[in-house]
Backbone as CSV, one residue per row, in Angstrom:
resi,resn,N_x,N_y,N_z,CA_x,CA_y,CA_z,C_x,C_y,C_z
1,ILE,10.201,138.632,152.641,8.832,138.828,151.941,9.124,138.633,150.474
2,ASN,8.412,137.742,149.701,8.535,137.635,148.350,7.490,138.502,147.623
3,ALA,7.744,138.477,146.292,7.001,139.399,145.398,5.531,138.889,145.331
4,GLU,5.233,137.675,145.361,4.023,137.174,145.250,3.244,137.511,146.445
5,TYR,3.669,137.393,147.585,3.048,137.701,148.836,2.863,139.324,148.931
6,MET,3.888,140.194,148.420,3.487,141.437,148.476,2.418,141.977,147.323
7,GLY,2.500,141.199,146.346,1.340,141.371,145.228,0.005,141.124,145.903
8,GLN,0.027,140.041,146.662,-1.360,139.895,147.220,-1.710,140.672,148.298
9,LEU,-0.864,141.183,148.935,-1.199,142.299,149.983,-1.578,143.522,149.329
10,PHE,-0.953,143.916,148.310,-1.321,145.165,147.446,-2.893,145.049,146.892
11,LEU,-2.974,143.866,146.360,-4.404,143.542,145.700,-5.501,143.563,146.744
12,ILE,-5.154,143.011,147.953,-6.156,142.871,149.012,-6.502,144.421,149.464
13,ASP,-5.380,145.050,149.616,-5.491,146.440,150.085,-6.348,147.312,149.051
14,GLN,-6.286,146.907,147.816,-7.076,147.605,146.848,-8.458,147.122,146.667
15,GLY,-8.837,146.149,147.742,-10.236,145.819,147.743,-10.525,144.472,147.114
16,MET,-9.437,143.873,146.620,-9.777,142.466,146.006,-9.751,141.380,147.007
17,LYS,-10.406,140.407,146.834,-10.581,139.415,147.778,-9.616,138.242,147.310
18,PRO,-9.054,137.370,148.350,-8.226,136.455,148.027,-8.725,135.289,147.055
19,GLU,-9.958,135.187,146.904,-10.489,134.189,146.055,-10.574,134.724,144.446
20,ASP,-10.240,135.934,144.352,-10.063,136.470,142.860,-8.647,135.942,142.411
21,GLU,-8.487,134.785,142.540,-7.181,133.972,142.092,-6.841,134.377,140.722
22,ALA,-7.512,134.327,139.837,-7.294,134.481,138.374,-6.640,136.031,138.374
23,ASP,-7.287,136.977,139.024,-6.938,138.341,138.846,-5.602,138.595,139.495
24,ILE,-5.363,138.011,140.777,-4.066,138.078,141.397,-2.981,137.463,140.462
25,LYS,-3.295,136.286,140.004,-2.323,135.615,139.097,-1.863,136.400,137.907
26,ALA,-2.961,137.161,137.171,-2.618,137.837,136.029,-1.837,139.172,136.397
27,PHE,-2.130,139.598,137.599,-1.295,140.925,138.063,0.018,140.460,138.327
28,LEU,0.260,139.378,139.066,1.636,138.936,139.360,2.478,138.464,138.222
29,GLU,1.780,137.963,137.132,2.571,137.639,135.840,2.813,138.669,134.971
30,HIS,2.092,139.905,135.238,2.405,141.054,134.392,3.942,141.309,134.430
31,PRO,4.581,141.797,133.117,6.058,141.991,133.252,6.476,142.883,134.393
32,LEU,5.809,143.963,134.537,6.105,144.916,135.439,6.132,144.591,137.048
33,ASN,5.168,143.463,137.293,5.058,142.996,138.603,5.769,141.692,139.019
34,SER,6.232,140.906,137.984,6.705,139.614,137.971,7.954,139.484,138.864
35,GLY,8.745,140.482,138.776,10.251,140.339,139.192,11.111,139.798,138.189
36,LYS,10.550,139.249,137.279,11.248,138.452,136.101,11.017,139.279,134.814
37,ILE,12.017,140.022,134.444,11.763,140.990,133.309,12.298,140.367,132.135
38,ASP,11.572,140.096,131.086,12.116,139.608,129.697,12.453,140.908,128.979
39,TYR,13.754,141.213,128.743,13.989,142.377,128.087,13.864,142.341,126.644
40,ASN,13.470,141.142,126.102,13.208,141.033,124.760,11.762,141.230,124.380
41,ASP,10.924,141.430,125.410,9.429,141.614,125.365,9.264,143.066,124.683
42,PRO,8.649,143.269,123.611,8.262,144.399,122.866,7.875,145.465,123.976
43,LEU,6.907,145.134,124.956,6.582,145.969,125.882,7.520,146.707,126.766
44,ILE,8.459,145.844,127.093,9.700,146.291,127.999,10.544,147.278,127.204
45,GLU,10.882,146.703,125.951,11.896,147.591,125.070,11.116,148.859,124.787
46,GLY,9.844,149.003,124.484,9.098,150.154,124.463,9.256,151.145,125.634
47,LEU,9.049,150.579,126.852,9.193,151.394,127.947,10.626,151.958,128.238
48,GLN,11.611,150.997,127.753,13.002,151.566,127.914,13.229,152.671,127.040
49,VAL,12.751,152.538,125.816,13.017,153.642,124.839,12.313,155.026,125.423
50,LEU,11.029,154.900,125.940,10.339,155.981,126.306,11.231,156.677,127.438
51,ALA,11.672,155.811,128.408,12.436,156.375,129.619,13.783,157.174,129.100
52,GLN,14.431,156.551,128.062,15.629,157.160,127.719,15.380,158.400,126.890
53,GLU,14.273,158.491,126.040,14.021,159.787,125.224,13.635,160.761,126.289
54,ALA,12.936,160.387,127.429,12.475,161.447,128.271,13.551,162.180,129.232
55,ASN,14.629,161.475,129.285,15.566,162.011,130.010,17.176,161.597,129.672
56,PRO,17.590,162.347,128.656,18.967,162.120,127.996,20.046,161.996,129.009
57,ASP,20.152,162.704,130.143,21.147,162.533,131.035,21.217,161.260,131.825
58,ARG,19.849,160.794,132.162,19.858,159.449,132.768,20.329,158.405,131.746
59,ALA,19.834,158.436,130.616,20.196,157.377,129.556,21.770,157.305,129.373
60,ALA,22.366,158.597,129.246,23.797,158.643,129.108,24.464,158.097,130.329
61,ILE,23.866,158.305,131.417,24.497,157.709,132.677,24.554,156.303,132.615
62,ASP,23.190,155.722,132.436,23.048,154.271,132.308,24.044,153.662,131.409
63,SER,24.256,154.368,130.141,25.275,153.762,129.279,26.510,153.636,129.831
64,LEU,26.929,154.847,130.574,28.309,154.967,131.123,28.457,153.884,132.216
65,VAL,27.526,153.699,133.138,27.512,152.639,134.217,27.625,151.348,133.665
66,TYR,26.760,151.089,132.527,26.896,149.747,132.055,28.227,149.365,131.513
67,GLY,28.775,150.394,130.709,30.201,150.251,130.029,31.193,149.960,131.273
68,LEU,31.159,150.750,132.186,32.236,150.498,133.308,32.020,149.280,134.173
69,ASN,30.707,148.820,134.335,30.479,147.590,135.053,30.854,146.450,134.106
70,PHE,30.714,146.563,132.768,31.044,145.592,131.781,32.457,145.287,131.854
71,LEU,33.343,146.526,131.899,34.813,146.404,131.945,35.454,145.716,133.303
72,LYS,34.640,145.908,134.466,34.993,145.459,135.687,34.810,143.905,135.538
73,GLN,33.649,143.525,134.983,33.516,142.051,134.986,34.218,141.287,133.837
74,HIS,34.634,141.876,132.830,35.324,141.255,131.800,36.736,141.873,131.322
75,GLN,37.687,141.186,131.694,39.004,141.903,131.667,39.733,141.603,130.319
76,ALA,39.231,140.825,129.493,39.824,140.459,128.079,39.869,141.712,127.214
77,LYS,40.881,141.811,126.483,41.068,142.847,125.616,39.704,143.010,124.638
78,SER,39.222,141.877,124.153,38.376,141.815,123.127,36.927,142.279,123.760
79,ASP,36.716,142.212,125.057,35.654,142.822,125.633,35.472,144.181,125.720
80,CYS,36.397,144.839,125.256,36.445,146.350,125.106,35.416,146.787,124.168
81,LYS,35.141,146.077,123.249,34.302,146.468,122.036,32.823,146.712,122.510
82,GLU,32.389,145.901,123.446,31.014,146.181,123.956,31.047,147.349,124.784
83,ALA,31.970,147.659,125.601,32.053,148.778,126.460,32.061,150.102,125.468
84,ILE,32.988,149.922,124.573,32.936,151.054,123.467,31.649,151.253,122.942
85,GLN,30.956,150.427,122.758,29.489,150.545,122.141,28.642,151.107,123.100
86,ALA,28.734,150.788,124.608,27.920,151.442,125.448,28.182,152.869,125.675
87,PHE,29.628,153.131,125.553,30.121,154.525,125.655,29.505,155.404,124.532
88,THR,29.614,154.820,123.429,29.165,155.446,122.004,27.588,155.761,122.091
89,ASP,26.857,154.735,122.601,25.408,154.825,122.733,25.084,155.965,123.824
90,GLY,25.919,156.132,125.049,25.728,157.243,125.809,25.879,158.497,125.133
91,LEU,26.847,158.627,124.398,27.313,159.844,123.654,26.225,160.282,122.853
92,SER,25.558,159.345,122.050,24.440,159.588,121.274,23.132,160.106,121.812
93,ARG,23.172,159.865,123.155,21.832,160.696,123.859,22.067,162.104,123.955
94,LYS,23.226,162.696,123.716,23.525,164.036,123.806,23.075,164.664,125.080
95,SER,23.665,164.278,126.090,23.548,164.904,127.443,23.796,166.294,127.345
96,PRO,22.921,167.088,128.022,23.484,168.655,128.054,24.514,168.798,129.236
97,LYS,24.820,167.928,129.838,25.945,168.055,130.860,27.194,167.610,130.233
98,PRO,28.160,168.671,130.136,29.470,168.302,129.614,30.369,167.264,130.244
99,GLU,30.096,167.328,131.469,30.936,166.324,132.392,30.538,164.917,132.022
100,ILE,29.275,164.704,131.685,28.884,163.302,131.401,29.570,162.948,130.060
101,ASN,29.381,163.721,129.235,30.017,163.395,127.732,31.537,163.313,127.900
102,GLN,32.256,164.305,128.733,33.676,164.037,128.798,33.928,162.615,129.272
103,LYS,33.385,162.296,130.346,33.522,160.957,131.066,33.374,159.801,129.925
104,LEU,32.308,159.734,129.126,32.159,158.934,128.246,33.329,158.836,127.269
105,LEU,33.689,159.986,126.763,34.745,160.001,125.697,36.033,159.490,126.345
106,THR,36.395,159.927,127.639,37.531,159.450,128.324,37.512,157.877,128.428
107,GLU,36.483,157.256,128.910,36.209,155.875,128.985,36.414,155.174,127.791
108,ARG,35.809,155.909,126.687,35.781,155.123,125.344,37.396,155.323,124.724
109,ALA,38.168,156.208,125.087,39.558,156.497,124.749,40.355,155.502,125.558
110,LYS,40.027,155.124,126.765,40.851,154.080,127.470,40.685,152.692,126.764
111,CYS,39.403,152.465,126.458,39.063,151.066,125.724,40.023,150.995,124.457
112,GLN,39.899,152.161,123.636,40.631,152.138,122.358,41.910,151.945,122.496
113,MET,42.575,152.611,123.668,43.931,152.495,123.816,44.269,150.908,124.198
114,LYS,43.338,150.301,124.938,43.658,148.782,125.323,43.561,148.016,124.163
115,LEU,42.887,148.452,122.961,42.699,147.689,121.702,43.959,148.130,120.743
116,GLU,44.677,149.131,121.312,45.846,149.527,120.481,45.395,150.266,119.293
117,ASN,44.224,150.826,119.313,43.620,151.739,118.341,44.074,153.360,118.781
118,TYR,45.122,153.715,118.607,45.581,154.806,119.128,45.029,156.083,118.483
119,GLY,44.845,155.999,117.266,44.251,157.054,116.402,42.796,157.344,116.968
120,TYR,42.023,156.357,117.177,40.732,156.503,117.826,40.662,157.102,119.079
121,ALA,41.592,156.528,119.991,41.840,157.107,121.394,42.187,158.680,121.386
122,ILE,43.103,159.103,120.500,43.437,160.447,120.287,42.258,161.169,120.002
123,THR,41.402,160.757,118.902,40.286,161.463,118.599,39.305,161.678,119.629
124,CYS,39.147,160.688,120.551,38.231,160.765,121.606,38.678,161.809,122.542
125,LEU,39.999,161.758,122.782,40.670,162.679,123.833,40.454,164.234,123.231
126,LEU,40.773,164.514,121.968,40.564,165.646,121.453,39.125,166.277,121.592
127,TYR,38.028,165.550,121.648,36.734,165.967,121.614,36.405,166.286,123.175
128,THR,37.266,165.752,124.149,37.129,166.144,125.632,37.555,167.489,125.863
129,SER,38.696,168.043,125.251,39.063,169.327,125.540,38.296,170.528,125.017
């Protein structure tokens, strides 16, 4: 079942008739319903900011997962910089759960070690204890 078909079923269920083609098309092309999200769209960026502000734990975890997935897909030493940025962004969310912050710091320290930035790695590890 594709998104367009599901959208049509939803609209029909809401009382719209199939001949309301323009309304159905507008509904399906809306960024939240299209299945194709343009992350550069100001509406989407605003929704992301609101979601992150509402739940700092979730935002920190999202940054952690992004950084870890990035490292799995990119093995080059230079790719660690983007993962470090993700872990730093997660720390900036100030999660009230210390285990999330510790994991972010530990992963950031691993990346710093890979880049041979031993001083930064030690600093990250000092904050985890």
